[in-house]
Amino acid sequence: MVTHDTPSGRLLRPVRAHPVTAFLVWFFTVGQAVAFAPVVLAANGVDVPVQPFIVASTLVGLLLPALVLTRLVDGPDALRALWRRAVDVRVGLGWYVLAVVGVPAVTLGIAVALLGPPTGTVPALGGLLVGSFLLPLALTLLPNNLWEEVAWAGFVQTRLQARRGPVVAAVLTGVLFALQHVSLVVGSGPAAGAVLLAVLAVLAVPFRALIGWVLNRTGSLFLVGLIHATGNAAATGSGFGPGLLGRLYPGDTTATTAHLLAFLVLGLVVLVATRGRLGAPRPATASPRPATVADPSSLGSSAAAR
């Protein structure tokens, strides 16, 4: 991409050279300012719902810079390709079984193994699945997790993978992904919040490995967003209401974090089974270009992955 030697061109040159850095600067300033608004308001005696601010932080802090930087760095064709991947639902049935059945089943199995069967009154199965899984799934996928993964998986992780390989990309993206949640743990105090973030960062690495494998194998950002959302819906819910385990084990924080352990197990299985390749093409047969373009052989450049 030709950059004219104008004031605006000189200003944008480092952004084009380091799009991931530019993305992170925007998110950890503008995006986190939005996410921290409920924390600041609560400190001043004003209680507001947190989830609308989380959604706004995702849209303004994550999705917006991912789209703008893709257009700026790789051009309009790459932006259209990124959008196509975000709405690509044409994957094999087995992938949907993994997302909609496999992830919740492993999550539920871990909860039962740790806590035993639910002891309270269990709602009717149909109402439980619709009200405590499918509805939270829709409420977390469509406004939040899909666009979250367009940014983290489709923009950040694919660019890091192109330069540093799939495992390092999963590690780096996992740490950054964990730091995204700082506003949700800051109320626990500095020491406890730091411990929670450290634990989340460790658990996020195999989760990002699972996401990287699914994306490398299918190319569908919709599918990785769905996997992210089914884990949340099975455990914590949508942020607007409880999820499946929140209904089965009301008030139990272990149950509502079981999806993190499920992603840990699934991610480690993928890491071992693929020997760390995570479905990525071998370097000898693949050009290290950002996966935001539809055909890596015709668009993008290795410099844009910085």
XYZ file of N, CA and C in Angstrom, residues 31-151:
363
model
N -11.411 1.556 24.878
C -12.256 0.413 25.219
C -12.371 0.198 26.716
N -11.255 0.300 27.419
C -11.290 0.100 28.864
C -11.941 1.270 29.593
N -11.866 2.455 29.021
C -12.583 3.589 29.623
C -14.081 3.312 29.653
N -14.592 2.718 28.583
C -16.014 2.353 28.548
C -16.302 1.246 29.559
N -15.442 0.224 29.608
C -15.663 -0.898 30.523
C -15.596 -0.470 31.985
N -14.769 0.528 32.286
C -14.597 0.977 33.667
C -15.653 1.985 34.101
N -16.495 2.428 33.194
C -17.508 3.421 33.564
C -18.388 2.955 34.725
N -18.897 1.709 34.736
C -19.703 1.279 35.890
C -18.916 1.257 37.196
N -17.614 0.947 37.118
C -16.779 0.930 38.319
C -16.661 2.330 38.892
N -16.407 3.301 38.012
C -16.275 4.693 38.450
C -17.600 5.206 38.995
N -18.683 4.896 38.307
C -20.000 5.344 38.769
C -20.357 4.722 40.115
N -20.045 3.444 40.292
C -20.342 2.777 41.564
C -19.553 3.398 42.708
N -18.303 3.798 42.421
C -17.493 4.444 43.453
C -18.069 5.787 43.869
N -18.907 6.361 43.015
C -19.557 7.632 43.325
C -21.025 7.453 43.695
N -21.390 6.229 44.049
C -22.725 5.970 44.555
C -23.795 5.774 43.518
N -23.403 5.572 42.261
C -24.376 5.374 41.182
C -24.235 3.946 40.664
N -25.239 3.139 40.875
C -25.215 1.756 40.407
C -25.916 1.648 39.061
N -25.213 1.093 38.088
C -25.771 0.902 36.749
C -25.502 -0.537 36.328
N -26.304 -1.086 35.422
C -26.026 -2.431 34.910
C -24.676 -2.474 34.203
N -23.918 -3.523 34.448
C -22.568 -3.623 33.895
C -22.579 -4.088 32.444
N -23.456 -5.041 32.102
C -23.377 -5.689 30.801
C -23.517 -4.737 29.620
N -24.401 -3.733 29.639
C -24.441 -2.814 28.493
C -23.107 -2.123 28.236
N -22.356 -1.848 29.277
C -21.046 -1.221 29.104
C -20.025 -2.219 28.561
N -20.159 -3.493 28.947
C -19.283 -4.520 28.388
C -19.526 -4.662 26.888
N -20.792 -4.665 26.494
C -21.128 -4.746 25.070
C -20.592 -3.527 24.329
N -20.780 -2.341 24.899
C -20.280 -1.118 24.268
C -18.765 -1.144 24.158
N -18.089 -1.659 25.190
C -16.635 -1.768 25.143
C -16.187 -2.714 24.037
N -16.933 -3.802 23.845
C -16.619 -4.737 22.765
C -16.771 -4.079 21.402
N -17.866 -3.371 21.206
C -18.145 -2.779 19.894
C -17.210 -1.621 19.587
N -17.010 -0.740 20.570
C -16.193 0.461 20.348
C -14.711 0.173 20.548
N -14.396 -0.650 21.540
C -13.000 -0.876 21.876
C -12.338 -1.993 21.112
N -13.102 -2.996 20.661
C -12.534 -4.144 19.961
C -12.915 -4.189 18.486
N -14.214 -4.227 18.208
C -14.655 -4.392 16.823
C -14.271 -3.203 15.958
N -14.523 -1.996 16.436
C -14.247 -0.801 15.635
C -12.788 -0.711 15.200
N -11.804 -0.807 16.109
C -10.421 -0.724 15.638
C -10.020 -1.896 14.751
N -10.573 -3.093 14.994
C -10.249 -4.231 14.132
C -10.691 -3.970 12.699
N -11.886 -3.418 12.529
C -12.386 -3.126 11.184
C -11.612 -1.984 10.540
N -11.413 -0.913 11.285
C -10.722 0.259 10.733
C -9.288 -0.092 10.353
N -8.592 -0.804 11.218
C -7.198 -1.134 10.938
C -7.073 -2.145 9.805
N -8.005 -3.081 9.708
C -7.987 -4.008 8.574
C -8.135 -3.252 7.265
N -9.066 -2.306 7.221
C -9.257 -1.487 6.016
C -8.032 -0.642 5.733
N -7.456 -0.062 6.763
C -6.319 0.834 6.596
C -5.060 0.093 6.164
N -4.829 -1.067 6.754
C -3.587 -1.798 6.512
C -3.671 -2.683 5.274
N -4.768 -3.418 5.123
C -4.864 -4.428 4.072
C -5.808 -4.069 2.935
N -6.608 -3.009 3.120
C -7.466 -2.564 2.038
C -8.891 -3.076 2.125
N -9.756 -2.602 1.229
C -11.184 -2.946 1.284
C -11.473 -4.419 1.040
N -10.670 -5.080 0.203
C -10.909 -6.507 -0.039
C -10.720 -7.317 1.241
N -9.712 -6.962 2.024
C -9.472 -7.665 3.284
C -10.600 -7.409 4.275
N -11.119 -6.189 4.281
C -12.231 -5.883 5.177
C -13.464 -6.695 4.801
N -13.751 -6.786 3.509
C -14.893 -7.601 3.074
C -14.679 -9.073 3.431
N -13.435 -9.547 3.301
C -13.143 -10.939 3.652
C -13.339 -11.186 5.141
N -12.952 -10.218 5.960
C -13.143 -10.350 7.403
C -14.624 -10.442 7.741
N -15.440 -9.611 7.107
C -16.889 -9.662 7.328
C -17.461 -10.999 6.874
N -16.977 -11.513 5.743
C -17.480 -12.808 5.266
C -17.183 -13.912 6.274
N -16.015 -13.859 6.874
C -15.657 -14.879 7.857
C -16.497 -14.740 9.126
N -16.885 -13.512 9.429
C -17.696 -13.280 10.625
C -19.097 -13.866 10.493
N -19.582 -13.993 9.276
C -20.939 -14.519 9.061
C -20.914 -15.870 8.346
N -19.746 -16.497 8.304
C -19.608 -17.778 7.614
C -20.136 -18.904 8.502
N -21.324 -19.373 8.182
C -21.940 -20.463 8.953
C -21.817 -21.800 8.227
N -21.144 -21.813 7.093
C -21.064 -23.025 6.274
C -19.881 -23.886 6.704
N -20.044 -24.543 7.831
C -19.042 -25.491 8.317
C -19.738 -26.825 8.561
N -18.943 -27.865 8.696
C -19.504 -29.196 8.872
C -20.327 -29.335 10.141
N -21.263 -30.262 10.121
C -22.144 -30.485 11.262
C -21.354 -30.819 12.525
N -20.261 -31.535 12.365
C -19.465 -31.919 13.520
C -18.948 -30.732 14.311
N -18.653 -29.641 13.617
C -18.180 -28.443 14.314
C -19.289 -27.836 15.170
N -20.512 -27.885 14.674
C -21.633 -27.377 15.475
C -21.921 -28.293 16.666
N -21.699 -29.586 16.485
C -21.856 -30.508 17.611
C -20.829 -30.176 18.692
N -19.593 -29.910 18.283
C -18.563 -29.506 19.240
C -18.981 -28.251 19.987
N -19.475 -27.259 19.252
C -19.799 -25.966 19.857
C -21.023 -26.038 20.752
N -22.105 -26.602 20.247
C -23.399 -26.502 20.933
C -23.640 -27.663 21.893
N -22.992 -28.800 21.656
C -23.173 -29.960 22.533
C -21.896 -30.250 23.327
N -20.763 -30.302 22.636
C -19.518 -30.705 23.281
C -19.076 -29.780 24.396
N -19.003 -28.481 24.112
C -18.542 -27.525 25.128
C -19.466 -27.509 26.344
N -20.798 -27.396 26.168
C -21.672 -27.444 27.352
C -21.605 -28.777 28.098
N -21.464 -29.888 27.364
C -21.418 -31.198 28.019
C -20.178 -31.327 28.897
N -19.036 -30.896 28.396
C -17.810 -30.950 29.200
C -17.930 -30.014 30.396
N -18.508 -28.841 30.179
C -18.710 -27.888 31.274
C -19.599 -28.480 32.362
N -20.715 -29.067 31.959
C -21.633 -29.684 32.919
C -20.971 -30.862 33.625
N -20.225 -31.662 32.872
C -19.544 -32.805 33.472
C -18.547 -32.387 34.538
N -17.818 -31.315 34.281
C -16.851 -30.823 35.271
C -17.574 -30.314 36.509
N -18.675 -29.607 36.316
C -19.438 -29.102 37.461
C -19.960 -30.247 38.324
N -20.490 -31.278 37.690
C -21.010 -32.428 38.444
C -19.873 -33.159 39.154
N -18.716 -33.284 38.491
C -17.578 -33.956 39.113
C -17.088 -33.200 40.342
N -17.130 -31.876 40.292
C -16.637 -31.064 41.405
C -17.674 -30.882 42.502
N -18.934 -30.772 42.122
C -19.974 -30.378 43.073
C -21.009 -31.456 43.347
N -20.997 -32.511 42.540
C -22.044 -33.510 42.659
C -23.277 -33.085 41.884
N -24.274 -33.934 41.788
C -25.509 -33.578 41.074
C -26.204 -32.407 41.757
N -26.956 -31.620 40.998
C -27.719 -30.519 41.614
C -28.663 -31.051 42.682
N -28.730 -30.347 43.804
C -29.552 -30.816 44.927
C -30.903 -30.124 45.005
N -31.044 -28.981 44.351
C -32.306 -28.258 44.403
C -33.308 -28.806 43.408
N -34.408 -28.114 43.290
C -35.435 -28.481 42.322
C -34.950 -28.130 40.925
N -34.867 -29.122 40.062
C -34.393 -28.913 38.694
C -35.584 -28.570 37.809
N -35.529 -27.452 37.090
C -36.643 -27.094 36.208
C -36.831 -28.135 35.107
N -37.984 -28.100 34.479
C -38.254 -28.986 33.346
C -37.189 -28.790 32.278
N -36.780 -29.890 31.649
C -35.647 -29.858 30.730
C -35.845 -28.848 29.608
N -37.037 -28.846 28.997
C -37.278 -27.932 27.884
C -37.144 -26.482 28.300
N -37.779 -26.118 29.398
C -37.685 -24.746 29.876
C -36.284 -24.386 30.303
N -35.565 -25.352 30.890
C -34.189 -25.113 31.321
C -33.287 -24.822 30.127
N -33.409 -25.633 29.078
C -32.556 -25.447 27.906
C -32.862 -24.138 27.189
N -34.142 -23.811 27.067
C -34.510 -22.580 26.359
C -34.167 -21.351 27.185
N -34.608 -21.319 28.434
C -34.446 -20.120 29.242
C -33.070 -19.924 29.819
N -32.342 -21.029 30.056
C -31.052 -20.920 30.734
C -29.869 -21.306 29.857
N -30.126 -21.685 28.604
C -29.009 -21.946 27.697
C -29.185 -21.248 26.358
N -30.272 -21.539 25.648
C -30.429 -20.969 24.311
C -30.621 -19.456 24.350
N -31.422 -18.958 25.280
C -31.607 -17.511 25.384
C -30.318 -16.806 25.807
N -29.619 -17.255 26.862
C -28.329 -16.638 27.170
C -27.326 -16.764 26.031
N -27.391 -17.879 25.295
C -26.493 -18.054 24.156
C -26.704 -16.949 23.131
N -27.958 -16.688 22.781
C -28.249 -15.626 21.815
C -27.843 -14.257 22.353
N -28.076 -14.029 23.645
C -27.805 -12.717 24.236
C -26.322 -12.449 24.445
N -25.508 -13.507 24.456
C -24.067 -13.283 24.571
C -23.366 -13.395 23.220
N -23.893 -14.211 22.300
C -23.265 -14.358 20.984
C -23.450 -13.113 20.130
N -24.687 -12.680 19.954
C -24.980 -11.653 18.951
C -24.477 -10.265 19.324
N -24.663 -9.790 20.558
C -24.146 -8.458 20.851
C -22.694 -8.441 21.306
N -22.122 -9.600 21.662
C -20.826 -9.526 22.330
C -19.786 -10.508 21.797
N -19.958 -11.815 22.058
C -18.875 -12.762 21.810
C -18.486 -12.895 20.349
N -19.435 -12.786 19.434
C -19.098 -12.860 18.013
C -18.137 -11.749 17.632
N -18.457 -10.519 18.033
C -17.623 -9.370 17.659
C -16.319 -9.353 18.441
N -16.370 -9.890 19.656
C -15.151 -10.054 20.447
C -14.153 -10.932 19.695
N -14.642 -12.029 19.114
C -13.752 -12.946 18.413
C -13.359 -12.448 17.025
N -14.195 -11.628 16.401
C -13.749 -10.983 15.159
C -12.474 -10.196 15.432
N -12.424 -9.551 16.596
C -11.248 -8.761 16.955
C -10.100 -9.639 17.451
